[in-house]
N, CA, C and O atoms as a MOPAC input file, in Angstrom:
PM7 MOZYME 1SCF
protein

 N    246.74000 1   -34.85400 1    31.37900 1
 C    246.35500 1   -34.32000 1    30.08300 1
 C    244.92200 1   -33.78800 1    30.15700 1
 O    244.06600 1   -34.38500 1    30.81000 1
 N    244.67400 1   -32.69400 1    29.50100 1
 C    243.35800 1   -32.06900 1    29.54000 1
 C    242.27500 1   -32.91400 1    28.89800 1
 O    241.11300 1   -32.83800 1    29.29600 1
 N    242.63900 1   -33.71300 1    27.91800 1
 C    241.64300 1   -34.53800 1    27.24000 1
 C    241.11400 1   -35.62900 1    28.17000 1
 O    240.02100 1   -36.15000 1    27.94600 1
 N    241.86000 1   -35.97600 1    29.19100 1
 C    241.43500 1   -37.02400 1    30.10100 1
 C    240.54900 1   -36.50800 1    31.22500 1
 O    239.93900 1   -37.29900 1    31.94500 1
 N    240.47200 1   -35.19000 1    31.38500 1
 C    239.58100 1   -34.62000 1    32.39600 1
 C    238.14000 1   -34.72500 1    31.91000 1
 O    237.86100 1   -34.49100 1    30.73400 1
 N    237.24400 1   -35.07000 1    32.79200 1
 C    235.83200 1   -35.13200 1    32.44700 1
 C    235.23300 1   -33.75000 1    32.69900 1
 O    234.85200 1   -33.42700 1    33.82400 1
 N    235.15300 1   -32.94200 1    31.65100 1
 C    234.71000 1   -31.56500 1    31.77600 1
 C    233.23800 1   -31.46600 1    32.14800 1
 O    232.78600 1   -30.40900 1    32.58600 1
 N    232.47700 1   -32.55700 1    31.97900 1
 C    231.07500 1   -32.51900 1    32.39400 1
 C    230.95500 1   -32.50000 1    33.91600 1
 O    229.88900 1   -32.19500 1    34.45100 1
 N    232.04200 1   -32.82400 1    34.61000 1
 C    232.04400 1   -32.81300 1    36.07300 1
 C    232.49700 1   -31.47300 1    36.65500 1
 O    232.62300 1   -31.33200 1    37.87100 1
 N    232.73700 1   -30.50900 1    35.79800 1
 C    233.17400 1   -29.19300 1    36.25500 1
 C    232.04600 1   -28.52800 1    37.04700 1
 O    230.95400 1   -28.30400 1    36.52300 1
 N    232.32000 1   -28.22100 1    38.29200 1
 C    231.33200 1   -27.57100 1    39.14700 1
 C    232.05100 1   -26.78500 1    40.23600 1
 O    233.27200 1   -26.63200 1    40.18400 1
 N    231.31800 1   -26.29100 1    41.20600 1
 C    231.89700 1   -25.46000 1    42.26100 1
 C    232.88000 1   -26.22300 1    43.14000 1
 O    233.69800 1   -25.60500 1    43.82200 1
 N    232.81700 1   -27.52900 1    43.13800 1
 C    233.72600 1   -28.32900 1    43.94700 1
 C    234.98600 1   -28.69500 1    43.16700 1
 O    236.08100 1   -28.69100 1    43.72900 1
 N    234.84800 1   -29.00900 1    41.89400 1
 C    235.96900 1   -29.54900 1    41.11600 1
 C    236.69700 1   -28.52000 1    40.25700 1
 O    237.70800 1   -28.85600 1    39.64000 1
 N    236.22000 1   -27.28800 1    40.19800 1
 C    236.80700 1   -26.32700 1    39.27600 1
 C    238.29300 1   -26.08000 1    39.54100 1
 O    239.06200 1   -25.86200 1    38.60400 1
 N    238.70000 1   -26.11200 1    40.81100 1
 C    240.11100 1   -25.80200 1    41.09700 1
 C    241.04500 1   -26.88500 1    40.55300 1
 O    242.15400 1   -26.57700 1    40.11400 1
 N    240.61500 1   -28.14100 1    40.57600 1
 C    241.46400 1   -29.19000 1    40.00300 1
 C    241.50000 1   -29.08600 1    38.48300 1
 O    242.52800 1   -29.37100 1    37.86700 1
 N    240.38900 1   -28.68000 1    37.87200 1
 C    240.38300 1   -28.45700 1    36.42700 1
 C    241.29900 1   -27.27700 1    36.07000 1
 O    242.06200 1   -27.34100 1    35.10700 1
 N    241.21100 1   -26.21100 1    36.85500 1
 C    242.06500 1   -25.04300 1    36.61600 1
 C    243.53500 1   -25.41900 1    36.77100 1
 O    244.36500 1   -25.03000 1    35.94900 1
 N    243.85800 1   -26.16500 1    37.81100 1
 C    245.24500 1   -26.58500 1    38.03000 1
 C    245.73700 1   -27.43700 1    36.86400 1
 O    246.87100 1   -27.27100 1    36.41400 1
 N    244.90100 1   -28.34100 1    36.37200 1
 C    245.27900 1   -29.16000 1    35.22000 1
 C    245.51600 1   -28.31500 1    33.98600 1
 O    246.47800 1   -28.53900 1    33.25000 1
 N    244.64600 1   -27.34500 1    33.75400 1
 C    244.79000 1   -26.45700 1    32.60300 1
 C    246.07400 1   -25.63400 1    32.70300 1
 O    246.83500 1   -25.53800 1    31.74100 1
 N    246.30600 1   -25.04200 1    33.87800 1
 C    247.50000 1   -24.21800 1    34.06300 1
 C    248.77300 1   -25.04000 1    33.92600 1
 O    249.75200 1   -24.57600 1    33.34100 1
 N    248.76800 1   -26.24700 1    34.45600 1
 C    249.93700 1   -27.12300 1    34.34800 1
 C    250.19100 1   -27.50200 1    32.90100 1
 O    251.32000 1   -27.42000 1    32.41600 1
 N    249.13100 1   -27.91900 1    32.20900 1
 C    249.25600 1   -28.36200 1    30.82100 1
 C    249.77800 1   -27.25100 1    29.91600 1
 O    250.56500 1   -27.50600 1    29.00500 1
 N    249.34000 1   -26.02200 1    30.16600 1
 C    249.71500 1   -24.89900 1    29.30800 1
 C    250.92600 1   -24.11300 1    29.82700 1
 O    251.21500 1   -23.02600 1    29.32900 1
 N    251.62100 1   -24.64900 1    30.80800 1
 C    252.89400 1   -24.08400 1    31.23400 1
 C    252.81900 1   -22.80000 1    32.02700 1
 O    253.67900 1   -21.93300 1    31.87400 1
 N    251.81400 1   -22.65500 1    32.86700 1
 C    251.68300 1   -21.44700 1    33.66900 1
 C    252.94700 1   -21.16800 1    34.47300 1
 O    253.41900 1   -20.03100 1    34.49600 1
 N    253.50100 1   -22.17500 1    35.12900 1
 C    254.70500 1   -21.97800 1    35.95100 1
 C    255.88300 1   -21.52900 1    35.10600 1
 O    256.66600 1   -20.67400 1    35.51900 1
 N    256.00400 1   -22.10900 1    33.92300 1
 C    257.11400 1   -21.76600 1    33.03300 1
 C    256.95700 1   -20.35200 1    32.49600 1
 O    257.92400 1   -19.59000 1    32.45700 1
 N    255.74100 1   -19.99600 1    32.08100 1
 C    255.48600 1   -18.69100 1    31.47900 1
 C    255.50400 1   -17.58300 1    32.52700 1
 O    256.10500 1   -16.53100 1    32.30900 1
 N    254.85700 1   -17.81000 1    33.64700 1
 C    254.70700 1   -16.77300 1    34.66500 1
 C    255.68500 1   -16.89700 1    35.81900 1
 O    255.81000 1   -15.97300 1    36.62300 1
 N    256.37700 1   -18.01900 1    35.91400 1
 C    257.31200 1   -18.22200 1    37.00800 1
 C    256.63100 1   -18.26000 1    38.36300 1
 O    257.20700 1   -17.83000 1    39.36200 1
 N    255.42600 1   -18.76400 1    38.40500 1
 C    254.62000 1   -18.74600 1    39.63100 1
 C    254.31300 1   -20.16100 1    40.10800 1
 O    253.16500 1   -20.60000 1    40.02700 1
 N    255.29900 1   -20.86800 1    40.59400 1
 C    255.08000 1   -22.23800 1    41.07600 1
 C    254.24900 1   -22.27700 1    42.34500 1
 O    253.48000 1   -23.21600 1    42.54900 1
 N    254.39000 1   -21.27100 1    43.20300 1
 C    253.62900 1   -21.27800 1    44.45800 1
 C    252.13600 1   -21.09900 1    44.19400 1
 O    251.30800 1   -21.69700 1    44.88100 1
 N    251.79000 1   -20.28300 1    43.20700 1
 C    250.37700 1   -20.10000 1    42.87100 1
 C    249.79100 1   -21.42400 1    42.41700 1
 O    248.71400 1   -21.81800 1    42.86600 1
 N    250.49200 1   -22.10600 1    41.53600 1
 C    249.98700 1   -23.37500 1    41.00800 1
 C    249.81700 1   -24.40200 1    42.11200 1
 O    248.83100 1   -25.14000 1    42.12300 1
 N    250.76100 1   -24.46300 1    43.03900 1
 C    250.63800 1   -25.43700 1    44.12200 1
 C    249.46000 1   -25.09500 1    45.04100 1
 O    248.80300 1   -25.99500 1    45.56400 1
 N    249.19400 1   -23.81500 1    45.23600 1
 C    248.05600 1   -23.42500 1    46.07700 1
 C    246.72600 1   -23.66900 1    45.37800 1
 O    245.74300 1   -24.03100 1    46.02400 1
 N    246.68700 1   -23.47100 1    44.05300 1
 C    245.46800 1   -23.78500 1    43.29800 1
 C    245.21600 1   -25.27800 1    43.36600 1
 O    244.08100 1   -25.71100 1    43.56300 1
 N    246.26800 1   -26.06600 1    43.20300 1
 C    246.14800 1   -27.51600 1    43.23500 1
 C    245.62600 1   -27.99900 1    44.58200 1
 O    244.84100 1   -28.94600 1    44.63800 1
 N    246.05000 1   -27.36300 1    45.65900 1
 C    245.61800 1   -27.79100 1    46.99200 1
 C    244.28000 1   -27.17100 1    47.41200 1
 O    243.83600 1   -27.35400 1    48.54600 1
 N    243.64200 1   -26.43800 1    46.49300 1
 C    242.32800 1   -25.87600 1    46.78700 1
 C    242.34900 1   -24.59000 1    47.57900 1
 O    241.33300 1   -24.20900 1    48.16100 1
 N    243.48400 1   -23.91100 1    47.61700 1
 C    243.60400 1   -22.67800 1    48.39000 1
 C    243.50600 1   -21.42700 1    47.51600 1
 O    244.01500 1   -20.37200 1    47.89500 1
 N    242.86800 1   -21.52900 1    46.36900 1
 C    242.78100 1   -20.39900 1    45.44800 1
 C    242.19100 1   -19.16700 1    46.12800 1
 O    242.68900 1   -18.05700 1    45.93800 1
 N    241.15000 1   -19.35000 1    46.90800 1
 C    240.47000 1   -18.21100 1    47.53100 1
 C    241.36500 1   -17.46200 1    48.51600 1
 O    241.10500 1   -16.30100 1    48.82800 1
 N    242.40000 1   -18.10800 1    49.00000 1
 C    243.30900 1   -17.45300 1    49.94800 1
 C    244.48500 1   -16.75500 1    49.27300 1
 O    245.29700 1   -16.11400 1    49.94100 1
 N    244.57600 1   -16.87600 1    47.96000 1
 C    245.66500 1   -16.21400 1    47.23600 1
 C    245.49800 1   -14.70300 1    47.29600 1
 O    244.37700 1   -14.19700 1    47.34700 1
 N    246.61700 1   -13.98400 1    47.28800 1
 C    246.52400 1   -12.52300 1    47.20900 1
 C    245.94600 1   -12.10300 1    45.84600 1
 O    246.02500 1   -12.84800 1    44.86900 1
 N    245.37700 1   -10.92100 1    45.80500 1
 C    244.75800 1   -10.42200 1    44.57500 1
 C    245.75700 1   -10.43300 1    43.41800 1
 O    245.39300 1   -10.78100 1    42.29400 1
 N    246.98300 1   -10.06500 1    43.67200 1
 C    248.01200 1   -10.03700 1    42.61000 1
 C    248.17500 1   -11.41800 1    41.97300 1
 O    248.32200 1   -11.52500 1    40.75500 1
 N    248.15200 1   -12.45500 1    42.77600 1
 C    248.29400 1   -13.81800 1    42.25900 1
 C    247.07000 1   -14.22300 1    41.44600 1
 O    247.19700 1   -14.85300 1    40.39600 1
 N    245.89000 1   -13.86300 1    41.93000 1
 C    244.66400 1   -14.16300 1    41.18300 1
 C    244.66500 1   -13.43500 1    39.84700 1
 O    244.20800 1   -13.97400 1    38.83900 1
 N    245.18100 1   -12.21000 1    39.84100 1
 C    245.26700 1   -11.46400 1    38.59100 1
 C    246.26400 1   -12.09700 1    37.62300 1
 O    246.07300 1   -12.03500 1    36.40800 1
 N    247.32100 1   -12.70100 1    38.15000 1
 C    248.27000 1   -13.41600 1    37.28800 1
 C    247.58700 1   -14.58600 1    36.59000 1
 O    247.80000 1   -14.81800 1    35.40000 1
 N    246.77100 1   -15.31500 1    37.33300 1
 C    246.02900 1   -16.43700 1    36.75400 1
 C    245.04700 1   -15.91800 1    35.71200 1
 O    244.97800 1   -16.45400 1    34.60600 1
 N    244.29000 1   -14.88600 1    36.05100 1
 C    243.31900 1   -14.31700 1    35.12000 1
 C    243.99300 1   -13.79700 1    33.85700 1
 O    243.49100 1   -14.00700 1    32.75300 1
 N    245.11000 1   -13.13000 1    34.01100 1
 C    245.85200 1   -12.61200 1    32.87000 1
 C    246.32400 1   -13.74800 1    31.95900 1
 O    246.22600 1   -13.65200 1    30.73600 1
 N    246.83100 1   -14.81300 1    32.55800 1
 C    247.28100 1   -15.97700 1    31.79500 1
 C    246.11900 1   -16.58200 1    31.01200 1
 O    246.26400 1   -16.90300 1    29.83300 1
 N    244.96800 1   -16.73800 1    31.66500 1
 C    243.79200 1   -17.30600 1    30.99900 1
 C    243.29900 1   -16.39900 1    29.86800 1
 O    242.94400 1   -16.88100 1    28.79200 1
 N    243.27800 1   -15.09800 1    30.11200 1
 C    242.84200 1   -14.15800 1    29.07000 1
 C    243.78800 1   -14.18000 1    27.87500 1
 O    243.34200 1   -14.18600 1    26.72700 1
 N    245.08500 1   -14.19100 1    28.13800 1
 C    246.06000 1   -14.26500 1    27.04200 1
 C    245.86600 1   -15.53300 1    26.22700 1
 O    245.94800 1   -15.50600 1    24.99900 1
 N    245.60900 1   -16.64100 1    26.90600 1
 C    245.39800 1   -17.90900 1    26.21000 1
 C    244.15700 1   -17.82700 1    25.30900 1
 O    244.19800 1   -18.21800 1    24.14300 1
 N    243.06400 1   -17.31500 1    25.86600 1
 C    241.81700 1   -17.22800 1    25.10800 1
 C    241.96900 1   -16.28600 1    23.92000 1
 O    241.46200 1   -16.56700 1    22.83400 1
 N    242.66100 1   -15.17700 1    24.12200 1
 C    242.82800 1   -14.19700 1    23.03900 1
 C    243.61200 1   -14.76100 1    21.85100 1
 O    243.51100 1   -14.24200 1    20.73900 1
 N    244.37700 1   -15.79900 1    22.07800 1
 C    245.17100 1   -16.38300 1    21.00700 1
 C    244.52500 1   -17.60400 1    20.35300 1
 O    245.09400 1   -18.17500 1    19.42200 1
 N    243.34000 1   -18.01300 1    20.82800 1
 C    242.67100 1   -19.14300 1    20.18500 1
 C    242.13800 1   -18.70000 1    18.83300 1
 O    241.79700 1   -17.53400 1    18.63400 1
 N    242.07400 1   -19.63300 1    17.92100 1
 C    241.67400 1   -19.32200 1    16.55200 1
 C    240.30500 1   -18.68400 1    16.44200 1
 O    240.13500 1   -17.70700 1    15.71300 1
 N    239.34100 1   -19.21200 1    17.14400 1
 C    237.96600 1   -18.71700 1    17.05100 1
 C    237.85900 1   -17.26600 1    17.53000 1
 O    237.21600 1   -16.44100 1    16.88200 1
 N    238.47700 1   -16.96700 1    18.64300 1
 C    238.45700 1   -15.59900 1    19.17400 1
 C    239.24400 1   -14.66800 1    18.26700 1
 O    238.82500 1   -13.53800 1    18.01500 1
 N    240.38400 1   -15.14200 1    17.77800 1
 C    241.22100 1   -14.33300 1    16.89300 1
 C    240.45300 1   -13.92900 1    15.62800 1
 O    240.53800 1   -12.78100 1    15.19000 1
 N    239.70200 1   -14.87300 1    15.04100 1
 C    238.90700 1   -14.58400 1    13.84400 1
 C    237.84700 1   -13.52800 1    14.16100 1
 O    237.65900 1   -12.57700 1    13.40300 1
 N    237.16600 1   -13.70400 1    15.27900 1
 C    236.13500 1   -12.74200 1    15.68100 1
 C    236.72100 1   -11.34600 1    15.87800 1
 O    236.14400 1   -10.36300 1    15.41400 1
 N    237.84600 1   -11.25200 1    16.55300 1
 C    238.47400 1    -9.94200 1    16.77700 1
 C    238.93500 1    -9.31800 1    15.47100 1
 O    238.78600 1    -8.11300 1    15.27000 1
 N    239.49100 1   -10.12500 1    14.58600 1
 C    239.93100 1    -9.61000 1    13.28800 1
 C    238.75100 1    -9.08600 1    12.48200 1
 O    238.85200 1    -8.04200 1    11.83700 1
 N    237.62700 1    -9.80900 1    12.51700 1
 C    236.43600 1    -9.34500 1    11.80000 1
 C    235.94200 1    -8.02400 1    12.38000 1
 O    235.55200 1    -7.12100 1    11.63900 1
 N    235.96000 1    -7.91500 1    13.69600 1
 C    235.49600 1    -6.66300 1    14.32800 1
 C    236.41700 1    -5.50300 1    13.99600 1
 O    235.95400 1    -4.37900 1    13.80200 1
 N    237.72500 1    -5.76700 1    13.93000 1
 C    238.67300 1    -4.70900 1    13.56900 1
 C    238.44400 1    -4.22300 1    12.15000 1
 O    238.66500 1    -3.04900 1    11.85100 1
 N    238.00200 1    -5.11600 1    11.27300 1
 C    237.74800 1    -4.75700 1     9.89300 1
 C    236.34300 1    -4.18500 1     9.69200 1
 O    235.99300 1    -3.75700 1     8.59200 1
 N    235.54500 1    -4.18100 1    10.75700 1
 C    234.21700 1    -3.60400 1    10.68900 1
 C    233.14500 1    -4.56300 1    10.23700 1
 O    232.03200 1    -4.13400 1     9.93500 1
 N    233.44000 1    -5.85200 1    10.18000 1
 C    232.43600 1    -6.83800 1     9.79200 1
 C    231.71400 1    -7.33100 1    11.02600 1
 O    232.25800 1    -7.32400 1    12.13000 1
 N    230.49600 1    -7.75300 1    10.82400 1
 C    229.73800 1    -8.33700 1    11.91000 1
 C    228.96800 1    -9.51700 1    11.36500 1
 O    228.43200 1    -9.45600 1    10.25900 1
 N    228.90800 1   -10.59800 1    12.13500 1
 C    228.17200 1   -11.76500 1    11.65600 1
 C    226.73900 1   -11.77300 1    12.16400 1
 O    226.01100 1   -12.74000 1    11.93900 1
 N    226.32500 1   -10.71700 1    12.84400 1
 C    224.94500 1   -10.64300 1    13.37300 1
 C    223.98500 1   -10.11400 1    12.33900 1
 O    222.79100 1    -9.98800 1    12.61200 1

């Protein structure tokens, strides 16, 4: 579970395990059908993935972020021409 991860420990060494936990929790394999990518991220082989696979991960993360409430509100305000600055 993501709540059990200690996010204060996120660094250059542990980021891949955090990413694997996030992707697993949010159903990356189910949504993208990419079980091999997830297993390689889990084993720390992210840097050896082909560019297409890395783009699949990036696309999944971007889609997730774009649907969060805070980002959605900001985008809606910008579409309507409002600015909070």
